[in-house]
Short mmCIF file of C-alpha atoms and ligand atoms in Angstrom, two decimals:
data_model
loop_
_atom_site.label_atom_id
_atom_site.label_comp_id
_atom_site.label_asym_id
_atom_site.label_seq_id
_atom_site.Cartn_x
_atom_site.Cartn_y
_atom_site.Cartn_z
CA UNK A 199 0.00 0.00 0.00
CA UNK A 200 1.32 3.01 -0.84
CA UNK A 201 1.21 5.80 2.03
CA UNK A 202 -1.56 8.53 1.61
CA UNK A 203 1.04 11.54 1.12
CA UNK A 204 2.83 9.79 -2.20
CA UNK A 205 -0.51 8.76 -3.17
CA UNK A 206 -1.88 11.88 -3.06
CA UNK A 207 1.55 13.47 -4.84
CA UNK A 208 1.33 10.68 -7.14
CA UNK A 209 -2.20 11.45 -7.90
CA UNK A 210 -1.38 15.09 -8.85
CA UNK A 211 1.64 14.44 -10.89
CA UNK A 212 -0.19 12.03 -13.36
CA UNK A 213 -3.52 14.46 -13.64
CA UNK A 214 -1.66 17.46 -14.48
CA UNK A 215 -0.40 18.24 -18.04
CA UNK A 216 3.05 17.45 -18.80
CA UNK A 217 4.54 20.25 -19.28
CA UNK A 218 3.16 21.55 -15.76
CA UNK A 219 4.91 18.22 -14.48
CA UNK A 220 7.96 19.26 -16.24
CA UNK A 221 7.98 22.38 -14.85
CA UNK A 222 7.33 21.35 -11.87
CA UNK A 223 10.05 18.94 -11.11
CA UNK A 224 12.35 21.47 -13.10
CA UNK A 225 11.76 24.10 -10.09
CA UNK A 226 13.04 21.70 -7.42
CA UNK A 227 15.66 20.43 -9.79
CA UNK A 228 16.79 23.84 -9.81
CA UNK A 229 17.22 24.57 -6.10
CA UNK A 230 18.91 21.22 -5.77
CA UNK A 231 21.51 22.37 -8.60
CA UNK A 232 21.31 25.65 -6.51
CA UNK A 233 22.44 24.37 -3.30
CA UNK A 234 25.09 21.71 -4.94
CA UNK A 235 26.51 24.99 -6.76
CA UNK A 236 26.73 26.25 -2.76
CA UNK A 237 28.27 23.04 -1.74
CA UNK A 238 31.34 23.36 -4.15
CA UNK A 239 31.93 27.10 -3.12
CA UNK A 240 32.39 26.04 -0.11
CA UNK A 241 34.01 23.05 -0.04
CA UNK A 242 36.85 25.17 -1.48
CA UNK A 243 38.41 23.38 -4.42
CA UNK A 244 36.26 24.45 -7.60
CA UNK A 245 37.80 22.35 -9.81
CA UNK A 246 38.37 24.67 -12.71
CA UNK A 247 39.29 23.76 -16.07
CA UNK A 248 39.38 25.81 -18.84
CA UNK A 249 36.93 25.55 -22.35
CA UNK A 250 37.90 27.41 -24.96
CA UNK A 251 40.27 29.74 -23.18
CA UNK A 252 40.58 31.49 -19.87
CA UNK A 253 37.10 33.40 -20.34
CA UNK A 254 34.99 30.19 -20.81
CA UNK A 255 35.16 27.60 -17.54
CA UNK A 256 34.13 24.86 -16.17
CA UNK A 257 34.31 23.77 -12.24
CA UNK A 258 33.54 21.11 -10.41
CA UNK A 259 29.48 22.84 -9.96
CA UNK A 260 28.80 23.51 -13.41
CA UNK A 261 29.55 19.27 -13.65
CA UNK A 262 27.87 18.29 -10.69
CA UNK A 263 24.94 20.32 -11.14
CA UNK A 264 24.45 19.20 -14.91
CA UNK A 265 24.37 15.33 -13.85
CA UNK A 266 21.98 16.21 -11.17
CA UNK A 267 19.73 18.08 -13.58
CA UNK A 268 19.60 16.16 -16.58
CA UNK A 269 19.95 12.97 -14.76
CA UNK A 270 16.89 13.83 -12.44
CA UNK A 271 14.82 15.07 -15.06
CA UNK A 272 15.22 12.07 -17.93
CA UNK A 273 14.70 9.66 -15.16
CA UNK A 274 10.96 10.82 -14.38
CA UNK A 275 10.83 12.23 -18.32
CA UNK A 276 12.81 9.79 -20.18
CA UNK A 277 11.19 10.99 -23.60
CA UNK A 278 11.56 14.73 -23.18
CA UNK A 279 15.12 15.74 -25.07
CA UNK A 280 17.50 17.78 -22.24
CA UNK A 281 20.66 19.61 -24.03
CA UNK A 282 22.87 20.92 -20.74
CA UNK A 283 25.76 23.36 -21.73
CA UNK A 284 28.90 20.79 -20.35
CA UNK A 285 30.24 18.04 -22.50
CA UNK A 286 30.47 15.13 -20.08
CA UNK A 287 31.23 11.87 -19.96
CA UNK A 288 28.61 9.87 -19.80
CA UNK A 289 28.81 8.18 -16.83
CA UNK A 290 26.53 6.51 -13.70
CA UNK A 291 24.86 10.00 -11.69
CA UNK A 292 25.56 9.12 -8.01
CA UNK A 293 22.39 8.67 -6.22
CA UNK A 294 22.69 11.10 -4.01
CA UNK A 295 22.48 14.09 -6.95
CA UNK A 296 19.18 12.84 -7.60
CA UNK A 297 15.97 15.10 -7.11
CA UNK A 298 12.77 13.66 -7.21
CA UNK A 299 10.68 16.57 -5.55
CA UNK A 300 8.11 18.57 -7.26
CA UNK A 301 6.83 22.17 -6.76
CA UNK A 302 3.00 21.95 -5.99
CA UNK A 303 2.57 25.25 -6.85
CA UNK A 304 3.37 24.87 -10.14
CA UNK A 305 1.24 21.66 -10.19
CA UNK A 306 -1.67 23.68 -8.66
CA UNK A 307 -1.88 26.27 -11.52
CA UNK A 308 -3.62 25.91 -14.42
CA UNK A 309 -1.87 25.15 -17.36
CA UNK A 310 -2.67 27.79 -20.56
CA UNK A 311 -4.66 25.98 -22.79
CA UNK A 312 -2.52 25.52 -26.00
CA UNK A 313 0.28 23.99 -24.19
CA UNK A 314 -2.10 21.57 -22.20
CA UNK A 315 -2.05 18.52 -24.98
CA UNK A 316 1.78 18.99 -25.28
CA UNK A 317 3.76 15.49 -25.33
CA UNK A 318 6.41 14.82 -23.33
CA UNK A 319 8.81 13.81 -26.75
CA UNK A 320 7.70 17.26 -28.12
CA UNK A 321 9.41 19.42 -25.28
CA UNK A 322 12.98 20.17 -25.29
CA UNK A 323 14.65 21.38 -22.38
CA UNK A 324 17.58 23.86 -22.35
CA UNK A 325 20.25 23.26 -19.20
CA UNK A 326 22.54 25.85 -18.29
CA UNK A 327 23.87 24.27 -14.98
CA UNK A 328 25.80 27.36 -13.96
CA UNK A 329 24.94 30.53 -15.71
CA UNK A 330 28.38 33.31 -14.56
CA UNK A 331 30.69 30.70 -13.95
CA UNK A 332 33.47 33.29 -14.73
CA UNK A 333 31.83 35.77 -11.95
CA UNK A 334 31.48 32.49 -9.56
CA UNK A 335 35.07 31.96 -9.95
CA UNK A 336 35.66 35.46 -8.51
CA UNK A 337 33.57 35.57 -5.79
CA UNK A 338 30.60 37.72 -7.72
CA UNK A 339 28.74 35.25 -6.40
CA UNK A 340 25.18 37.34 -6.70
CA UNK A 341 25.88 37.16 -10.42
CA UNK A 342 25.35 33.14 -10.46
CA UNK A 343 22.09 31.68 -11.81
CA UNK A 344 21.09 27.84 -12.84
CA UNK A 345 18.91 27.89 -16.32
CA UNK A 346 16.47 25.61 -17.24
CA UNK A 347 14.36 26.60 -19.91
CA UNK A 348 11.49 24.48 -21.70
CA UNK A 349 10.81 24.50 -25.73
CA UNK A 350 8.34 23.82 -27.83
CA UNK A 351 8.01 24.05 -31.41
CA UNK A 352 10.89 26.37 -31.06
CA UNK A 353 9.63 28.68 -28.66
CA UNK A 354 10.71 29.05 -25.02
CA UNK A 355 7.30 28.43 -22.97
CA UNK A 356 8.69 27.98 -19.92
CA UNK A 357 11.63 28.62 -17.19
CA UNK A 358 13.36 28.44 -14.14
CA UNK A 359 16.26 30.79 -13.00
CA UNK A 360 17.39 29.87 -9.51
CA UNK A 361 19.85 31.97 -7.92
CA UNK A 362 21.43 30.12 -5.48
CA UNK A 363 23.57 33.13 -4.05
CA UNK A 364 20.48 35.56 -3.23
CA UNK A 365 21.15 37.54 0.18
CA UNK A 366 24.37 36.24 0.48
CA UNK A 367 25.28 39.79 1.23
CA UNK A 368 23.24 39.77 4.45
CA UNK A 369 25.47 37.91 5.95
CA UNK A 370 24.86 34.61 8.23
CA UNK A 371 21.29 34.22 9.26
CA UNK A 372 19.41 35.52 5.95
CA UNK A 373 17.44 32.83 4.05
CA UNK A 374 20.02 32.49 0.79
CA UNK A 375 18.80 31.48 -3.13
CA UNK A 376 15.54 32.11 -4.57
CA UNK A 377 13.71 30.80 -7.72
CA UNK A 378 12.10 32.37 -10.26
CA UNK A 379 9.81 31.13 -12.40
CA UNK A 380 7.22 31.77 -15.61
CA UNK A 381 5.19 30.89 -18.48
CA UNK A 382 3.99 33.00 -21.32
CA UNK A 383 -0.03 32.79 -20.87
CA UNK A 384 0.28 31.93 -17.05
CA UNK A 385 2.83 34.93 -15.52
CA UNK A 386 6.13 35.11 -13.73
CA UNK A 387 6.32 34.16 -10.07
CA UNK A 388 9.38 34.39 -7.53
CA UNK A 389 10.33 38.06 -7.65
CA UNK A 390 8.43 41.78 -7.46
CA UNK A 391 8.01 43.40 -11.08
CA UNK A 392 9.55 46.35 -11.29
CA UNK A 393 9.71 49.27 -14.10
CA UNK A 394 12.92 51.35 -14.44
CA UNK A 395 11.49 55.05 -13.42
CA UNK A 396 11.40 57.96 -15.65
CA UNK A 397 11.96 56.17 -18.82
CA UNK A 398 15.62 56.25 -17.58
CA UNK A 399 17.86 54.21 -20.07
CA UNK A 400 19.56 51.93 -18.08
CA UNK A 401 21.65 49.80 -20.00
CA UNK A 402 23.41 46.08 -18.85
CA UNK A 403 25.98 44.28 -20.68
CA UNK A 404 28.82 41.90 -19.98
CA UNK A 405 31.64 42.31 -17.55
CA UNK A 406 34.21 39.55 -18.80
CA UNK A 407 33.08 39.35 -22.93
CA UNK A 408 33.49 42.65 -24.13
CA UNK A 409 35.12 44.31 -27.27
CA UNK A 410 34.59 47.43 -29.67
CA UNK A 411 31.60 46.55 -31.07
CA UNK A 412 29.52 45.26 -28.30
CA UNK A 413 30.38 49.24 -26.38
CA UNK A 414 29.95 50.79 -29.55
CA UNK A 415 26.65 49.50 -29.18
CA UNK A 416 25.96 50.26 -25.48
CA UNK A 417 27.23 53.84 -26.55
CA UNK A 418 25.02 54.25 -29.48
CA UNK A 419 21.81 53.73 -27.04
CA UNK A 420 23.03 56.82 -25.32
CA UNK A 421 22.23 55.57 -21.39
CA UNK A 422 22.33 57.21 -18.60
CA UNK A 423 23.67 54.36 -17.20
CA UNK A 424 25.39 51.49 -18.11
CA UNK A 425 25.56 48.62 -15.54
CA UNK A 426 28.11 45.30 -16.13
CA UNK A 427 27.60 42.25 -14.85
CA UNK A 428 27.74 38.60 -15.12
CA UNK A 429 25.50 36.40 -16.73
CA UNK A 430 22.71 35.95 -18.08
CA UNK A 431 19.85 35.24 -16.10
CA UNK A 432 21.82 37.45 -13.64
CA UNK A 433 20.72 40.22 -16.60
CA UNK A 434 17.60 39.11 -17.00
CA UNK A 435 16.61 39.00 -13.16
CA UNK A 436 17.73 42.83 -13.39
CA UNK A 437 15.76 43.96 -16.40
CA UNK A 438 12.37 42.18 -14.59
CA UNK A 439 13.25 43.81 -11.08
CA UNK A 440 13.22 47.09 -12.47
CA UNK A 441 16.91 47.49 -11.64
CA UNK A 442 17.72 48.09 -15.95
CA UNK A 443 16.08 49.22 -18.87
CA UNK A 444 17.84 46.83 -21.72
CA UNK A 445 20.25 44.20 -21.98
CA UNK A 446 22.66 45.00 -24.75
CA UNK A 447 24.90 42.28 -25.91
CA UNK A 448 26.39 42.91 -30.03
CA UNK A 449 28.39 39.48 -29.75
CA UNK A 450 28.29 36.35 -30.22
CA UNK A 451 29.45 34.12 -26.98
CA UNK A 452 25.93 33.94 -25.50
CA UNK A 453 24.18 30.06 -26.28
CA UNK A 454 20.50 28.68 -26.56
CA UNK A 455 20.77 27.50 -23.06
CA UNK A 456 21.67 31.14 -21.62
CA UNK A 457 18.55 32.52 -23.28
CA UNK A 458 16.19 29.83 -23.22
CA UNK A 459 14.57 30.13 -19.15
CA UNK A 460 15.27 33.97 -19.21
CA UNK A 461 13.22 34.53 -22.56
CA UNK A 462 10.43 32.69 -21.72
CA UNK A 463 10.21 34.39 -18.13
CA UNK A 464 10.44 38.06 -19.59
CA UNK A 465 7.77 36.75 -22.08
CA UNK A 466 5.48 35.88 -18.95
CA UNK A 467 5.90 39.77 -17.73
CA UNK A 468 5.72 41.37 -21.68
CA UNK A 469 9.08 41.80 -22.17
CA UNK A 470 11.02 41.08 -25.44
CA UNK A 471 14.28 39.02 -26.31
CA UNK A 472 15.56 39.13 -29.82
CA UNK A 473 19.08 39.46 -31.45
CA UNK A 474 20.59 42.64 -32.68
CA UNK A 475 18.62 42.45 -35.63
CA UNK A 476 15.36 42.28 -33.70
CA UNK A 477 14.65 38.39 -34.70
CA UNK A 478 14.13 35.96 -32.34
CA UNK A 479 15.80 32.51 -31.69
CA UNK A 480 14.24 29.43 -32.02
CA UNK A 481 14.56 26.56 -29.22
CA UNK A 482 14.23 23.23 -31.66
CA UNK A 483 16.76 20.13 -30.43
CA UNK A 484 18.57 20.70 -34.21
CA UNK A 485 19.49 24.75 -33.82
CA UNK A 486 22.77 25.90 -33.37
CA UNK A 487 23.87 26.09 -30.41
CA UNK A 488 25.56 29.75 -30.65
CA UNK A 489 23.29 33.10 -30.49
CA UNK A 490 25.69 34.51 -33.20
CA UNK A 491 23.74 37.44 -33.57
CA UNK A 492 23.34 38.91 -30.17
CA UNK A 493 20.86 39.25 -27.50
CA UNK A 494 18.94 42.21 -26.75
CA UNK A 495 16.03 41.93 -23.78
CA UNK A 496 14.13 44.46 -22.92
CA UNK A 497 10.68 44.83 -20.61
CA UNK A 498 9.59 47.71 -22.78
CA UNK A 499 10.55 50.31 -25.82
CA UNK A 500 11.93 47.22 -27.29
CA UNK A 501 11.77 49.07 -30.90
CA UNK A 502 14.03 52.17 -29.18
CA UNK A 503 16.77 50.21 -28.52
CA UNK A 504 16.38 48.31 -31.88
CA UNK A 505 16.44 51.39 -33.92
CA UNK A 506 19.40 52.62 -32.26
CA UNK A 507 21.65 49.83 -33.21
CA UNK A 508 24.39 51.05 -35.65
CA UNK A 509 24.80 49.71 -39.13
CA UNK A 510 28.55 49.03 -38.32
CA UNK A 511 26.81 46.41 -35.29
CA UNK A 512 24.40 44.88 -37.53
CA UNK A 513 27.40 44.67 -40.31
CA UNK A 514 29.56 43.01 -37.78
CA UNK A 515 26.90 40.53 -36.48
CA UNK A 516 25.22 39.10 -39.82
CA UNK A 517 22.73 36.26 -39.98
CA UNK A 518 23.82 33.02 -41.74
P1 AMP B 5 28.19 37.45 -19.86
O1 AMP B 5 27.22 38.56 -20.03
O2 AMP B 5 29.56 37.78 -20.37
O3 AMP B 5 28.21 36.91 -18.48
O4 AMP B 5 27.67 36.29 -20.82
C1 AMP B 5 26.42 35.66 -20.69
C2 AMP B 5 26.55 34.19 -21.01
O5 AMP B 5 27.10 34.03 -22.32
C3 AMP B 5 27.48 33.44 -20.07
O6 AMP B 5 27.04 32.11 -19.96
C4 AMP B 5 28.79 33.45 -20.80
O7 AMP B 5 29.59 32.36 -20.46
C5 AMP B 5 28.35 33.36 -22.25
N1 AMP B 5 29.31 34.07 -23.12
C6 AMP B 5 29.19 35.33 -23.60
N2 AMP B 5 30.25 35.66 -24.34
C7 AMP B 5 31.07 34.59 -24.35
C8 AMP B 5 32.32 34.29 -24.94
N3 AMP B 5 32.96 35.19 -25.71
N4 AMP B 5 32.85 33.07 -24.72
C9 AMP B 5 32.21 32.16 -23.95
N5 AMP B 5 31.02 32.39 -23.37
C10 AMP B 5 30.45 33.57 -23.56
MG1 MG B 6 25.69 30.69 -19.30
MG1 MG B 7 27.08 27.78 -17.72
#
């Protein structure tokens, strides 16, 4: 006999749609990648190794908290396709990286109607285990975010951004990470949305990937403010907290897995995320991997910023 609380969870699992159940597991999946990403940090040896060069690393949490991610969510979704950002070996996932918790808050919402036939071999899920590893690496640790974003048909409909470093800056006693969550149709949950006053521009942009043309197109949107920093969802969290106006990025670097769980949350709240040209990615299993073409987000006057981008930025970054 099963006991009356898994019944009860088990009940709720199997009547909701899939892609609820996805989402659902993916929100504790992304606290438990949260608080291995903690674990590392301060176990003290991150394990780095270099990618492609001393801008683009790896450490021991952006491993660990792939495994735990993908190898949680294909073990309860074994037909749902999961692309994480780490080329591993593919090897046994220690038991005790498995999460098999759900959030029934998620599970309690009702599921917009288009998505609610979905199958689970039609969603594609988009795993960026440790968004800012550079920042993690030096201690910027409120920069640091765990992606994972849900596709279908191309299009982001759904994400989770955990930031596992949240409050850290309150020192010992403050509750630390939060997650943030959303679906196009349904809304964004997690965080307070916030406008930037005054129609101030209030631009973001990299801290550790940045060259002539990616300023020269921060400069040409003529802000009152340009803010760098780390990541991402880091970026994103910013422009939906009301704490920037635009995310402004004229380079490639940035990959389907960075974009996919931001774009679909700043969908949920009206936002916009295109490349420089204003077209916007598609999330099918086949694309390439690289956004070659840039990434601008913004929660509003998305066609501003988009007319402001100089010919010499749209020259450098052409479609293929
Ligand atoms: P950033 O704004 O520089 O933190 O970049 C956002 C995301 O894109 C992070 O996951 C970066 O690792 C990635 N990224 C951007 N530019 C590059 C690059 N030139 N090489 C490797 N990764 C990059
Ligand atoms: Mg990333
Ligand atoms: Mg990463």
């Amino acid at each position: 006999m099963m006991n009356p609380t898994l019944q009860k969870q088990f009940l709720d699992m199997s009547g909701s749609p899939v892609v609820m159940r996805l989402l659902a597991s993916a929100y504790n999946v992304a606290e438990k990648a949260g608080s291995i990403v903690r674990k590392v940090l301060h176990s003290g040896d991150l394990g780095i190794v270099e990618k492609t060069g001393a801008n683009d690393l790896q450490t021991l949490a952006d491993r660990l908290a792939q495994q735990s991610i993908c190898a949680s969510l294909s073990r309860r979704f074994p037909k749902v396709t999961i692309i994480g950002e780490e080329d591993l070996p593919s090897e046994e996932t220690s038991e005790d990286l498995i999460e098999d918790g759900h959030s029934e808050e998620i599970l309690q919402k009702t599921c917009p109607a288009e998505y609610s036939g979905l199958k689970e071999e039609e969603l594609v899920v988009w795993v960026d285990p440790l968004d800012g590893t550079k920042e993690y690496t030096e201690g910027l640790l409120d920069h640091v975010t765990v992606l994972i974003g849900i596709a279908y048909g191309g299009k982001a409909i759904a994400g989770v951004i955990n930031q596992p470093f949240y409050n850290y800056q309150l020192g010992a006693g403050a509750e630390l990470g939060r997650t943030i969550w959303g679906m196009p149709g349904l809304g964004a949950f997690g965080f307070q949305l916030k406008e930037v006053e005054n129609d101030r521009r209030i631009v973001v942009t990299t801290r550790s990937h940045s060259n002539k043309v990616v300023m020269d197109c921060v400069n040409a949107m003529e802000p009152h403010e340009v803010v760098r920093v780390g990541g991402a969802g880091n970026k994103i969290i910013q422009l939906v907290e009301g704490q920037v106006s635009a995310y402004v990025f004229a380079s490639l670097g940035c990959k389907k897995w960075d974009t996919c769980a931001p774009e679909a949350i700043l969908h949920a709240v009206g936002g916009k995320l295109t490349d420089m040209h204003g077209n916007g990615y598609r999330y099918d299993a086949n694309v390439k991997r690289m956004n070659s073409t840039g990434v601008l987000a913004t929660l509003r006057n998305h066609e501003f910023y988009l007319s402001r981008v100089p010919q010499s930025v749209l020259q450098a970054l052409k479609a293929d």
